[in-house]
DNA sequence: GTCTATATCTTGATAGAC
DNA sequence: GTCTATCAAGATATAGAC
């Protein structure tokens, strides 16, 4: 009935927990919309401890966003080396990789939010180099042509967008939504829908005075 | 040195001015990141008057976002009817239309921010129906195939993203950025770059006590 | 290491003057 | 119609106990 099992967790691991929570919450609400309180809640620690650990909300977002970009770049890089045949059906190999990324929605959505922050003095540069990093991985390491890069990036942005929209959540009510999803994901539609099945229509906005049950 | 010319403007027109300002500011900072104060500043009115006019920041965003979606749908619809030959090069006709939309960046960026609000109780539904509306216009009124819709929407999301990133602002410093821009906009690159030339690296975050010069 | 206060600042919204 | 002044709530960050 009290603290839900205060088991001893090494600080490093708890730090990771907080980063994971940050990824989810920032992915849902964006940088400005997210609160350190909601992140703390999701990580099961106090709000003060989140801030204390990362120094500031700004630092926390920078770290979460950097991690997200790095993760995406790594997944593409690895997918690129996995298939021996360069060119040919490389697009679909990368497509698979992208679908896998959907499993951790936070990564994709945090990145998309980062990409909307071009105006920000600190995150703007981070966002631009992040996009260019991914572009370079696709072109120089995976070996896509410029046109292929553009098409792949475009599709990626559309996927991020429909995830942010929560389109998977309404396929049962809106036939058009299912239609569009199918058109985007084709054979992977079913898998993507099950990967995002946990997505509630929207996470209820918390309104407790602060911390825990009222 | 005082009020910068308090010329008499009809309230209806001033309301439009506020909506335009809202489009720009929401486009730059998103719903949560924008303040009614910044919008008021951009419109040249008092913060209280903005809230008074629209009832709440939430209402203001709903109206600005709805306007943006309607505008985009209208532009596509009109572009679709302009060219007599259906199919064929319809894609490039729409491409032109999209480039024209870039001229009013606020429309595109506010829409993109709307699309990140899937979790929001009020804006989530608005965002989803907005996307589906545009999809239906492309498919049912313009006559694109499902595949063409998907490609066009994807490219649109990529364009929105690079605009939000502020990629046009760094083409002179980062060759890769110019490369990517060229790859996306091809023949229209030059035009797009001049349309976005006014885009400062980022709008300085205002830090006055409140209102006007300190 | 991690939590419980709490100081401080930002910001949306309201009241009331002009 | 539009502004000035102000309130109340929310949120980040800090201090200090345990």
XYZ file of C-alpha atoms (C1' of nucleotides) in Angstrom:
464
model
C 0.000 0.000 0.000
C 3.080 2.240 0.330
C 6.125 2.569 -1.889
C 5.563 -0.230 -4.431
C 8.593 -2.311 -3.397
C 11.628 -0.128 -2.764
C 14.013 -2.779 -4.070
C 17.598 -1.736 -4.350
C 18.511 -0.700 -7.871
C 21.950 0.548 -8.855
C 21.937 4.231 -9.693
C 23.219 3.613 -13.202
C 20.302 1.351 -13.943
C 17.848 3.805 -12.468
C 19.335 6.437 -14.700
C 18.547 4.255 -17.694
C 15.021 3.812 -16.392
C 14.631 7.551 -16.282
C 15.926 7.920 -19.813
C 13.486 5.306 -21.028
C 10.646 7.055 -19.275
C 11.775 10.362 -20.734
C 11.747 8.847 -24.203
C 8.142 7.783 -23.790
C 6.879 11.000 -22.256
C 8.810 13.336 -24.561
C 7.610 11.199 -27.456
C 4.025 11.688 -26.409
C 4.028 15.333 -25.439
C 7.122 16.895 -26.948
C 9.756 18.914 -25.154
C 7.616 21.814 -24.009
C 4.562 19.695 -23.307
C 6.316 17.133 -21.154
C 6.861 17.771 -17.468
C 9.686 16.446 -15.352
C 6.977 15.353 -12.971
C 5.340 13.078 -15.538
C 8.720 11.609 -16.427
C 9.516 10.995 -12.779
C 6.153 9.350 -12.377
C 6.751 7.056 -15.322
C 10.166 6.132 -13.966
C 8.920 5.649 -10.421
C 11.185 8.235 -8.831
C 10.714 11.712 -7.446
C 10.578 14.766 -9.659
C 13.482 16.337 -7.832
C 15.635 13.307 -8.468
C 15.099 13.459 -12.197
C 16.235 17.046 -12.319
C 19.074 16.343 -9.936
C 20.331 13.442 -12.024
C 20.415 15.256 -15.353
C 20.932 18.795 -14.155
C 17.948 20.178 -15.991
C 15.014 19.249 -18.163
C 16.953 20.654 -21.089
C 19.888 18.339 -20.485
C 17.565 15.410 -20.090
C 15.893 16.061 -23.407
C 19.235 16.552 -25.120
C 20.392 13.202 -23.846
C 17.160 11.391 -24.689
C 17.054 12.897 -28.160
C 20.697 12.116 -28.876
C 20.134 8.571 -27.780
C 17.129 8.282 -30.068
C 19.025 9.538 -33.099
C 21.973 7.272 -32.359
C 19.688 4.325 -31.985
C 18.002 4.947 -35.320
C 21.324 5.437 -37.088
C 22.626 2.213 -35.552
C 19.597 0.196 -36.630
C 19.881 1.425 -40.217
C 23.604 0.875 -40.273
C 23.220 -2.650 -39.063
C 20.406 -3.411 -41.460
C 22.570 -2.113 -44.272
C 25.439 -4.471 -43.528
C 23.234 -7.457 -42.876
C 22.071 -7.956 -46.439
C 24.995 -8.814 -48.722
C 23.373 -7.698 -51.964
C 23.815 -3.928 -52.264
C 21.101 -2.012 -54.054
C 18.442 -4.423 -55.289
C 15.931 -4.824 -52.462
C 17.832 -2.848 -49.882
C 14.804 -0.609 -49.465
C 12.699 -3.415 -48.104
C 15.457 -4.524 -45.756
C 15.492 -1.023 -44.336
C 11.727 -1.093 -44.229
C 11.868 -4.084 -41.932
C 14.347 -2.275 -39.746
C 11.989 0.658 -39.507
C 9.099 -1.550 -38.517
C 11.257 -2.908 -35.720
C 11.859 0.628 -34.546
C 8.113 1.086 -34.250
C 8.219 -1.339 -31.349
C 9.856 1.380 -29.281
C 7.589 4.211 -30.271
C 9.365 6.612 -27.921
C 12.495 6.586 -30.060
C 10.664 7.549 -33.217
C 8.344 10.083 -31.637
C 11.023 11.780 -29.578
C 13.017 12.147 -32.771
C 10.074 13.629 -34.596
C 9.584 16.134 -31.821
C 13.255 16.984 -31.952
C 12.820 17.686 -35.642
C 10.182 20.315 -34.897
C 12.612 22.285 -32.740
C 14.670 23.896 -35.477
C 14.098 27.309 -33.916
C 15.573 26.338 -30.564
C 19.065 27.656 -29.779
C 20.305 24.371 -28.427
C 18.067 21.705 -29.947
C 17.937 23.270 -33.394
C 21.555 22.444 -34.232
C 21.141 19.050 -32.584
C 18.128 18.321 -34.757
C 19.787 19.372 -37.995
C 22.946 17.370 -37.424
C 20.791 14.449 -36.338
C 18.897 14.440 -39.605
C 22.089 14.838 -41.611
C 23.720 12.017 -39.666
C 20.928 9.650 -40.592
C 21.043 10.833 -44.185
C 24.779 10.131 -44.348
C 24.382 6.668 -42.885
C 21.822 5.803 -45.528
C 23.869 7.209 -48.364
C 27.468 6.500 -47.426
C 27.234 3.374 -45.318
C 24.135 1.639 -46.584
C 24.800 2.750 -50.110
C 21.457 4.176 -51.166
C 21.287 6.637 -54.029
C 20.189 10.171 -53.282
C 16.768 9.436 -54.690
C 16.437 6.311 -52.588
C 17.466 8.254 -49.504
C 14.816 10.847 -50.163
C 12.107 8.253 -50.666
C 13.108 6.331 -47.600
C 13.329 9.410 -45.406
C 9.981 10.613 -46.722
C 8.298 7.354 -45.904
C 9.926 7.404 -42.503
C 8.508 10.830 -41.765
C 5.062 9.676 -42.831
C 5.332 6.698 -40.527
C 6.424 8.906 -37.645
C 3.509 11.171 -38.367
C 0.815 8.511 -38.373
C 2.268 7.111 -35.175
C 2.162 10.543 -33.570
C -1.376 10.965 -34.825
C -2.383 7.732 -33.181
C -3.893 6.475 -36.410
C -3.371 2.834 -35.390
C -5.746 3.445 -32.524
C -8.744 4.236 -34.731
C -8.466 1.677 -37.520
C -11.437 -0.163 -36.092
C -13.694 2.869 -36.155
C -12.482 4.657 -39.257
C -12.246 2.552 -42.399
C -10.225 5.305 -44.088
C -7.645 5.118 -41.337
C -7.208 1.402 -41.877
C -7.016 2.015 -45.580
C -4.224 4.532 -45.192
C -2.347 2.338 -42.729
C -2.535 -0.615 -45.091
C -1.365 1.526 -47.936
C 1.655 2.620 -45.894
C 2.655 -0.638 -44.255
C 1.316 -3.197 -46.733
C 2.317 -6.681 -45.563
C 3.578 -5.337 -42.255
C 0.290 -3.658 -41.367
C -0.876 -6.399 -39.060
C 2.412 -6.486 -37.205
C 2.541 -2.725 -36.805
C -1.020 -2.669 -35.523
C -0.254 -5.253 -32.895
C 2.937 -3.424 -31.922
C 0.932 -0.292 -31.301
C -2.101 -2.009 -29.822
C -1.187 -0.885 -26.313
C -1.531 2.693 -27.392
C -4.531 4.056 -25.587
C -6.476 6.755 -27.407
C -4.508 9.153 -25.270
C -2.749 8.981 -21.960
C -5.012 10.615 -19.433
C -3.683 13.945 -18.380
C -2.601 13.508 -14.801
C -4.138 15.885 -12.399
C -2.953 15.006 -8.972
C -1.758 17.758 -6.712
C 1.714 16.419 -7.199
C 3.127 12.957 -6.955
C 1.169 9.728 -6.288
C -2.506 9.369 -5.444
C -4.320 12.470 -4.243
C 8.299 55.978 -29.499
C 4.993 54.917 -27.971
C 2.274 52.682 -29.364
C 3.505 52.109 -32.939
C 0.617 53.934 -34.618
C -2.698 53.054 -33.006
C -4.536 53.290 -36.304
C -8.105 52.219 -36.254
C -8.527 48.659 -37.424
C -11.858 46.864 -37.498
C -12.057 44.121 -34.915
C -12.699 41.454 -37.515
C -9.501 42.347 -39.290
C -7.562 42.404 -36.049
C -8.889 38.983 -35.329
C -7.427 37.776 -38.608
C -4.137 39.409 -37.689
C -4.117 37.459 -34.452
C -4.845 34.215 -36.266
C -2.002 34.876 -38.676
C 0.327 35.605 -35.796
C -0.849 32.459 -34.058
C -0.099 30.436 -37.156
C 3.469 31.684 -37.201
C 4.149 31.274 -33.504
C 2.417 27.906 -33.158
C 4.283 26.804 -36.262
C 7.581 27.715 -34.685
C 7.067 26.476 -31.163
C 4.148 24.104 -31.196
C 1.062 24.247 -29.001
C 2.709 23.775 -25.628
C 5.793 25.794 -26.495
C 3.950 28.842 -27.750
C 2.722 31.475 -25.328
C -0.259 33.721 -25.772
C 2.112 36.526 -24.947
C 4.352 35.815 -27.940
C 1.326 35.602 -30.195
C -0.009 38.886 -28.876
C 3.383 40.441 -29.466
C 3.497 39.218 -33.034
C 0.004 40.545 -33.646
C 0.684 43.853 -31.938
C -2.039 43.534 -29.337
C -2.139 42.810 -25.625
C -1.899 39.304 -24.253
C -5.200 39.690 -22.470
C -6.934 40.652 -25.677
C -5.802 37.523 -27.464
C -7.236 35.351 -24.731
C -10.362 37.458 -24.534
C -10.958 37.220 -28.275
C -10.667 33.458 -28.573
C -11.706 32.447 -25.089
C -8.613 30.404 -24.420
C -5.291 29.384 -25.868
C -6.842 26.016 -26.604
C -9.606 27.545 -28.692
C -7.107 29.702 -30.514
C -4.983 26.730 -31.473
C -8.028 24.755 -32.539
C -9.063 27.560 -34.824
C -5.585 28.155 -36.235
C -5.039 24.451 -36.828
C -8.424 23.974 -38.456
C -7.730 26.908 -40.724
C -4.370 25.428 -41.678
C -5.846 22.054 -42.582
C -8.656 23.655 -44.560
C -6.190 25.801 -46.421
C -4.046 22.837 -47.392
C -7.046 20.817 -48.499
C -8.291 23.759 -50.558
C -4.948 24.244 -52.295
C -4.740 20.576 -53.239
C -8.337 20.509 -54.364
C -7.846 23.493 -56.566
C -4.604 22.183 -58.010
C -6.388 18.951 -58.803
C -9.098 20.612 -60.844
C -6.738 22.997 -62.606
C -4.985 20.432 -64.751
C -7.398 18.699 -67.128
C -5.315 15.594 -67.671
C -6.022 13.208 -64.794
C -3.245 10.873 -63.751
C -0.166 11.441 -65.907
C 1.780 14.266 -64.316
C -0.718 15.107 -61.616
C 1.989 14.511 -59.036
C 4.080 17.395 -60.290
C 1.072 19.707 -60.404
C 0.484 18.934 -56.753
C 4.173 19.387 -56.114
C 3.921 22.944 -57.378
C 0.940 23.518 -55.132
C 2.930 22.299 -52.176
C 5.810 24.611 -52.968
C 3.350 27.482 -52.962
C 2.237 26.433 -49.506
C 5.815 26.759 -48.335
C 5.482 30.495 -48.816
C 3.284 30.542 -45.738
C 5.387 28.348 -43.549
C 3.047 28.797 -40.591
C 0.323 26.778 -42.281
C 2.557 23.797 -42.871
C 4.344 23.899 -39.547
C 1.223 24.420 -37.481
C -0.234 21.412 -39.231
C 2.819 19.343 -38.493
C 2.615 20.297 -34.852
C -1.046 19.395 -34.832
C -0.068 15.983 -36.151
C 2.143 15.387 -33.123
C -0.789 15.859 -30.750
C -2.471 12.509 -31.241
C -2.507 11.960 -27.479
C -4.428 15.149 -26.756
C -8.102 14.739 -25.826
C -9.245 17.593 -28.033
C -6.545 18.004 -30.666
C -5.976 14.301 -31.198
C -9.310 13.740 -32.935
C -8.874 17.018 -34.796
C -5.479 15.893 -36.047
C -6.673 12.488 -37.196
C -9.679 13.770 -39.071
C -7.484 16.478 -40.555
C -5.076 13.965 -41.979
C -7.896 11.789 -43.269
C -9.569 14.812 -44.838
C -6.456 15.611 -46.817
C -6.076 11.981 -47.778
C -9.649 11.905 -49.070
C -9.193 15.063 -51.103
C -6.150 13.588 -52.798
C -7.799 10.285 -53.499
C -11.437 11.124 -54.195
C -11.260 14.619 -55.600
C -7.848 14.830 -57.205
C -8.015 11.220 -58.287
C -4.693 9.866 -57.090
C -4.267 6.152 -56.573
C -3.636 4.901 -53.057
C 0.032 4.455 -53.846
C 0.282 7.954 -55.250
C -1.418 9.334 -52.172
C 1.040 7.595 -49.940
C 4.032 8.858 -51.884
C 2.703 12.362 -52.007
C 1.838 12.459 -48.319
C 5.228 11.009 -47.466
C 7.044 13.639 -49.441
C 4.883 16.285 -47.846
C 5.820 15.112 -44.376
C 9.496 15.182 -45.321
C 9.115 18.717 -46.595
C 7.356 19.778 -43.412
C 10.133 18.194 -41.434
C 13.025 19.909 -43.176
C 11.177 23.203 -42.871
C 10.712 22.651 -39.153
C 14.337 21.693 -38.868
C 15.353 24.924 -40.494
C 17.485 23.100 -43.017
C 17.130 25.899 -45.580
C 18.934 28.149 -43.118
C 22.161 26.176 -43.155
C 22.593 25.247 -46.816
C 25.447 27.731 -47.074
C 27.387 26.190 -44.220
C 26.556 22.535 -44.600
C 27.035 21.076 -48.081
C 25.105 17.971 -47.036
C 22.122 20.110 -46.144
C 22.123 21.699 -49.581
C 22.498 18.269 -51.094
C 19.464 16.950 -49.278
C 17.422 20.014 -50.092
C 18.267 19.725 -53.767
C 17.399 16.082 -53.715
C 13.983 16.893 -52.239
C 13.007 19.967 -54.216
C 14.978 19.453 -57.448
C 14.109 22.256 -59.861
C 12.207 24.130 -57.198
C 15.113 24.231 -54.777
C 16.119 27.757 -55.590
C 12.604 29.056 -55.229
C 12.071 27.283 -51.947
C 15.332 28.634 -50.587
C 14.365 32.177 -51.447
C 10.910 31.666 -49.956
C 12.505 30.618 -46.685
C 15.377 33.079 -46.795
C 13.778 35.272 -44.148
C 13.943 32.423 -41.706
C 16.423 33.444 -39.073
C 18.367 30.617 -37.449
C 15.845 30.883 -34.664
C 13.557 33.534 -33.321
C 15.142 34.956 -30.228
C 13.367 33.814 -27.128
C 11.769 36.883 -25.708
C 12.685 37.668 -22.181
C 11.034 40.884 -21.198
C 9.212 41.158 -17.917
C 6.032 41.150 -19.903
C 4.961 43.031 -22.999
C 7.020 45.389 -25.180
C 10.477 46.789 -24.496
C 11.833 46.424 -20.954
C 21.197 8.010 -3.512
C 16.784 9.442 -3.040
C 13.030 11.871 -0.983
C 10.175 15.878 1.032
C 9.557 20.362 1.168
C 9.676 24.853 -0.928
C 11.331 29.114 -3.433
C 10.708 31.258 -7.701
C 9.256 32.153 -12.072
C 6.231 31.604 -16.007
C 1.872 31.876 -17.959
C -3.134 31.523 -18.955
C -6.992 33.743 -17.513
C -9.962 37.429 -15.193
C -11.446 42.168 -13.564
C -12.093 46.498 -14.455
C -10.625 51.118 -16.350
C -10.925 53.917 -20.507
C -12.754 47.116 -28.308
C -8.623 47.163 -26.198
C -5.439 47.840 -22.472
C -3.271 47.578 -17.617
C -2.984 45.189 -13.533
C -3.259 41.128 -11.098
C -4.435 36.433 -9.586
C -3.833 31.517 -9.270
C -1.941 27.417 -10.983
C 1.803 24.841 -12.667
C 6.443 23.614 -13.237
C 11.586 23.770 -12.801
C 15.072 23.907 -9.800
C 17.231 24.027 -5.108
C 17.946 22.975 -0.054
C 18.335 19.883 3.152
C 16.809 15.667 5.726
C 17.477 10.675 5.955
